[in-house]
PDB file of C-alpha atoms in Angstrom:
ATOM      1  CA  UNK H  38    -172.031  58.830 -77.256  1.00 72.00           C
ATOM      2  CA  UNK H  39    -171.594  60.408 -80.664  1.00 76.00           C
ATOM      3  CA  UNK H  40    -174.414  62.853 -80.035  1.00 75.00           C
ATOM      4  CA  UNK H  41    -173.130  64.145 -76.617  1.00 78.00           C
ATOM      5  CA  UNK H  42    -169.149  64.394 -78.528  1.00 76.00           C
ATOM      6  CA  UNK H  43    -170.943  66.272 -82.192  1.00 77.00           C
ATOM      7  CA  UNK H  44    -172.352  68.561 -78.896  1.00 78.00           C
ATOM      8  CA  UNK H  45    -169.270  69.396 -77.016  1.00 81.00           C
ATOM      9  CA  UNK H  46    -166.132  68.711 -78.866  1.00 82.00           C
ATOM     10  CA  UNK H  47    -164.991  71.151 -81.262  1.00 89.00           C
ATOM     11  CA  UNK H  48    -162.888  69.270 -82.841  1.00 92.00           C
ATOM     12  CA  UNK H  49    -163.717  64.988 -84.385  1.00 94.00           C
ATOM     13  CA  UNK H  50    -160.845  62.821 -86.205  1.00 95.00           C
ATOM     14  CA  UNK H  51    -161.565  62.746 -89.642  1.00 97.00           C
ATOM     15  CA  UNK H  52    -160.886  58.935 -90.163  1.00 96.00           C
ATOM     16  CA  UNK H  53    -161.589  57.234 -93.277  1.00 97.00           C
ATOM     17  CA  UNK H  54    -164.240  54.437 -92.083  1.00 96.00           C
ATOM     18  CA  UNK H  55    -167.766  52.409 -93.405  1.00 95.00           C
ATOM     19  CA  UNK H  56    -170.709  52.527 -91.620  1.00 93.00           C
ATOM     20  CA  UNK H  57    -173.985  50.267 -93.015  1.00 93.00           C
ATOM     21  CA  UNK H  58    -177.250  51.368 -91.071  1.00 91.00           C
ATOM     22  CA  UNK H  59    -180.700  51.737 -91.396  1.00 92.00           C
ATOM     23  CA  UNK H  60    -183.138  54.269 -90.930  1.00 90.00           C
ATOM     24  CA  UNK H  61    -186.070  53.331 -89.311  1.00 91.00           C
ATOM     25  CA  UNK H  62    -188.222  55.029 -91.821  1.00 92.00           C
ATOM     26  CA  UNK H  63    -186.355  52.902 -94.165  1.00 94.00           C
ATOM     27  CA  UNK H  64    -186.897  49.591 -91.634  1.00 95.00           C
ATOM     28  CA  UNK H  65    -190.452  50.232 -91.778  1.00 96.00           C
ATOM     29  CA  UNK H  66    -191.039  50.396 -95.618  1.00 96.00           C
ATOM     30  CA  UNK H  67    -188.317  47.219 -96.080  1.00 96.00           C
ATOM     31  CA  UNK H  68    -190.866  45.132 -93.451  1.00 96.00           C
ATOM     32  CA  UNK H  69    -194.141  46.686 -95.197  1.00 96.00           C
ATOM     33  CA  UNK H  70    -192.756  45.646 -98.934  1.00 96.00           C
ATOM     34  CA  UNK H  71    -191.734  42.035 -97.324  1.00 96.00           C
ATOM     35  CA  UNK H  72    -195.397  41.845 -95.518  1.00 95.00           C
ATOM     36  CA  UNK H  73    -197.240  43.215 -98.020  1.00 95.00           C
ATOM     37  CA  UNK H  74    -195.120  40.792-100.893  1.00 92.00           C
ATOM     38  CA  UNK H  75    -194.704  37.782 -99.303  1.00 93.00           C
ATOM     39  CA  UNK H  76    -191.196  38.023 -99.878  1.00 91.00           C
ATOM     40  CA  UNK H  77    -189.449  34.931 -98.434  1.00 91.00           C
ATOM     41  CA  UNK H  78    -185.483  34.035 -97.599  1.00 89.00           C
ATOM     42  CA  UNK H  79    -183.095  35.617 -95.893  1.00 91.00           C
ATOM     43  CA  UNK H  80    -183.163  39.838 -96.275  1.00 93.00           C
ATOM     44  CA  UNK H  81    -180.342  42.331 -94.748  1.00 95.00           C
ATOM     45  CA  UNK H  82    -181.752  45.623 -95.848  1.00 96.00           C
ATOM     46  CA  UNK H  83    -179.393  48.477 -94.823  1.00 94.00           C
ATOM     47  CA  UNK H  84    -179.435  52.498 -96.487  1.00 91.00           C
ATOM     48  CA  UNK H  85    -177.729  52.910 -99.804  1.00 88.00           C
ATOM     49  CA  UNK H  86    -175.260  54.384 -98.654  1.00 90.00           C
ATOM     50  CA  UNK H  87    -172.324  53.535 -96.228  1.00 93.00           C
ATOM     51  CA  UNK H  88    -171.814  56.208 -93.458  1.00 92.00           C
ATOM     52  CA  UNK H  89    -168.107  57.555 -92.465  1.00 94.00           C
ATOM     53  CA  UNK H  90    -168.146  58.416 -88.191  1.00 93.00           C
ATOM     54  CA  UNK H  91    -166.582  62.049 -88.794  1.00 94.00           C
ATOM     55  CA  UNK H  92    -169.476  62.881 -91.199  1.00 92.00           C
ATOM     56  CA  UNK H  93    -172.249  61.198 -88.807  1.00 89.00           C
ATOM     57  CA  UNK H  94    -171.130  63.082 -86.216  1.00 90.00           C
ATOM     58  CA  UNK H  95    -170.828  66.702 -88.435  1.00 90.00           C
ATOM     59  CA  UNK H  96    -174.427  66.192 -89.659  1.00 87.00           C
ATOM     60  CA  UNK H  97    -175.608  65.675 -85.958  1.00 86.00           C
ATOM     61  CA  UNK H  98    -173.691  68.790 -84.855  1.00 88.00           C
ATOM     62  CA  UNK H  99    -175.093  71.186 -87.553  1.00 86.00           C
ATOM     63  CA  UNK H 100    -178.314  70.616 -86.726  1.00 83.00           C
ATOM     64  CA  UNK H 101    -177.744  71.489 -82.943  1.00 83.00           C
ATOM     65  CA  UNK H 102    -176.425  74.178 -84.623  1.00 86.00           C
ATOM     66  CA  UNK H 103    -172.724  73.551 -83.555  1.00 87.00           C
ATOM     67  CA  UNK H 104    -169.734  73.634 -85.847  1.00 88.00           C
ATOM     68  CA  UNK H 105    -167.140  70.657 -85.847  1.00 91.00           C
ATOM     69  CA  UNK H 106    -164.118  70.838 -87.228  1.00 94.00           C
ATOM     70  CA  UNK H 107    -162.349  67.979 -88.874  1.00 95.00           C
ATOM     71  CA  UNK H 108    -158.921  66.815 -88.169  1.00 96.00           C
ATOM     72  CA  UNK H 109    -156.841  64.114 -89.783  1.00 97.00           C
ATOM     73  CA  UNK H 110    -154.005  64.793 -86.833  1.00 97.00           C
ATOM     74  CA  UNK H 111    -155.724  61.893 -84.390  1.00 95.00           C
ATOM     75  CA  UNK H 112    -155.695  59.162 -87.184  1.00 96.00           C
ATOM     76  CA  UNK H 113    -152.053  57.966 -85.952  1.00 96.00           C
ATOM     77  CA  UNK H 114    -152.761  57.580 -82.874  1.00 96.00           C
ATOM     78  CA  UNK H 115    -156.673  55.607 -83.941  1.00 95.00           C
ATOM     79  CA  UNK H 116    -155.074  53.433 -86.249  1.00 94.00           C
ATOM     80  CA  UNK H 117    -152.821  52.075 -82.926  1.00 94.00           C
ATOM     81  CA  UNK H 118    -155.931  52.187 -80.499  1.00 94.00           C
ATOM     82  CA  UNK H 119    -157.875  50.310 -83.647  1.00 89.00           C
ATOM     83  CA  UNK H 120    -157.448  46.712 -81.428  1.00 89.00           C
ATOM     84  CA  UNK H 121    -159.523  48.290 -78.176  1.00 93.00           C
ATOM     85  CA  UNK H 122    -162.943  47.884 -78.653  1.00 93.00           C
ATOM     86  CA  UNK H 123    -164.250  51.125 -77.625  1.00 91.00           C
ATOM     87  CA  UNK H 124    -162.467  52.912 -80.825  1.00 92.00           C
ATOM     88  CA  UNK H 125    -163.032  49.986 -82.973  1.00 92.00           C
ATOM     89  CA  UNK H 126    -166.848  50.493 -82.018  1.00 91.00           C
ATOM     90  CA  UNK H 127    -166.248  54.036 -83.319  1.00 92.00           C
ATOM     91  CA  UNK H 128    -164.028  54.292 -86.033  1.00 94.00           C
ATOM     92  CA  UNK H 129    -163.755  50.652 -87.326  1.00 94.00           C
ATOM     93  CA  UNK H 130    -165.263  49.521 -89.872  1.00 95.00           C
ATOM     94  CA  UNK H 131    -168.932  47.888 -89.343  1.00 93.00           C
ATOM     95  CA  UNK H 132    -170.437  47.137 -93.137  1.00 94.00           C
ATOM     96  CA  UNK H 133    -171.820  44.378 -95.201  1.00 91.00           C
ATOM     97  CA  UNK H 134    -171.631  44.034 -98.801  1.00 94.00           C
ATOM     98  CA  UNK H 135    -174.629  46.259-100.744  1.00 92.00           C
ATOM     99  CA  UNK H 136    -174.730  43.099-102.765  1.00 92.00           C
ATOM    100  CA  UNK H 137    -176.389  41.289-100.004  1.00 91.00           C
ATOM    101  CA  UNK H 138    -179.284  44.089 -99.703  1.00 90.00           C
ATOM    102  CA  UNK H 139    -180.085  43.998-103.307  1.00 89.00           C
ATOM    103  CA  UNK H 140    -183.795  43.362-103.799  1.00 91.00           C
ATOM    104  CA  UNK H 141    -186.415  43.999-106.630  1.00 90.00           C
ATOM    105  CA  UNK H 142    -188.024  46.774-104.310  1.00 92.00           C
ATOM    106  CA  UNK H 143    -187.280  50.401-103.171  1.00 92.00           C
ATOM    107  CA  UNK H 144    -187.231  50.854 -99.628  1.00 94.00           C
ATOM    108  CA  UNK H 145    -184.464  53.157 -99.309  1.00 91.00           C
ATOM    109  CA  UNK H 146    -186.811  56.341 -99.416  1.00 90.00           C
ATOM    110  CA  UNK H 147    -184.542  58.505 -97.181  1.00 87.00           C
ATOM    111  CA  UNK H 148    -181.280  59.942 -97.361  1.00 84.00           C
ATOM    112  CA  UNK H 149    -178.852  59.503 -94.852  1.00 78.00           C
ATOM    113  CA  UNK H 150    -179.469  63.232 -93.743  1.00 75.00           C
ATOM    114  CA  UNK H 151    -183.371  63.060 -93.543  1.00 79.00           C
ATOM    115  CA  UNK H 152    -182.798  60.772 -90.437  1.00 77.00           C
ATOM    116  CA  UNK H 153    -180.445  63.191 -88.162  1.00 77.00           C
ATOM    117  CA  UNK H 154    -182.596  66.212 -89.586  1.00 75.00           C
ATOM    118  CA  UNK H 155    -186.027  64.321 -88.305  1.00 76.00           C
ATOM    119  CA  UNK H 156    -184.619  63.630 -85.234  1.00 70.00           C
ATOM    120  CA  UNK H 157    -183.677  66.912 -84.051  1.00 67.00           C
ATOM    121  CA  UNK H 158    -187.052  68.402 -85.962  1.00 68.00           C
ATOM    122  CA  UNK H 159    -188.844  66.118 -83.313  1.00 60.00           C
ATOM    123  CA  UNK H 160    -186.613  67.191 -80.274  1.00 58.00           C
ATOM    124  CA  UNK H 161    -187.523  70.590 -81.213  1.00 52.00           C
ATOM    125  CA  UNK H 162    -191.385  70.329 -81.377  1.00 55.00           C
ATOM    126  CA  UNK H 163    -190.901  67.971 -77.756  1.00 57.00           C
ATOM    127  CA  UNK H 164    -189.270  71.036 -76.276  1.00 53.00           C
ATOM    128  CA  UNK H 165    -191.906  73.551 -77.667  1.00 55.00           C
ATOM    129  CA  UNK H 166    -194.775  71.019 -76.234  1.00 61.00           C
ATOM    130  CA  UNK H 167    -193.527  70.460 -72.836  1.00 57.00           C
TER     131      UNK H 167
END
């Protein structure tokens, strides 16, 4: 849904929010470091850092080489729409503590950028190939 709105929409709400995710680059390493180290207990690994929507969605429209524009004119109207869960899905905010993902291993080798630019660096070499 974001992908198909960073596409079409010229214009995204600039609302402040927290995102935690993962890269699966990042996934990967976390689960070889675990494997590899026997590491028991309970893990949440997550990217260091948090994620706001309005950027997500900026970073996915620059490199499909469309320009979004930022507006902080919709957040009235978000804050009141915050209870439906559509909007909370987008613009609440989803995050755990970085506490909780502190371990005595780097897995975090990629920026929150690397992912978005490898995806569309793949879609490009699909299209070429087909």
């Amino acid at each position: 849904m974001l992908v198909k709105l960073a596409n079409k929409k010229p214009i995204f709400p600039n609302y402040e929010n927290k995102r935690s995710m993962i890269y699966i680059k990042n996934l990967c390493e976390f689960f070889r470091l675990v494997i590899d180290g026997k590491i028991p207990g309970e893990l949440h690994p997550q990217n260091s850092e948090y994620i706001k929507t309005s950027n997500l969605v900026s970073s996915i429209a620059k490199n499909k080489n469309h320009r979004v524009i930022q507006t902080k004119i919709f957040n009235p109207l978000i804050l009141l729409l915050t209870k439906i869960n559509l909007v909370n899905k987008v613009f609440g905010n989803l995050y755990y503590s970085k506490e909780i993902s502190k371990v005595n291993f780097d897995y975090q080798i990629y920026s929150l950028t690397e992912p978005i630019e490898d995806i569309y660096a793949n879609e490009i070499n699909r299209d070429l190939n087909s």
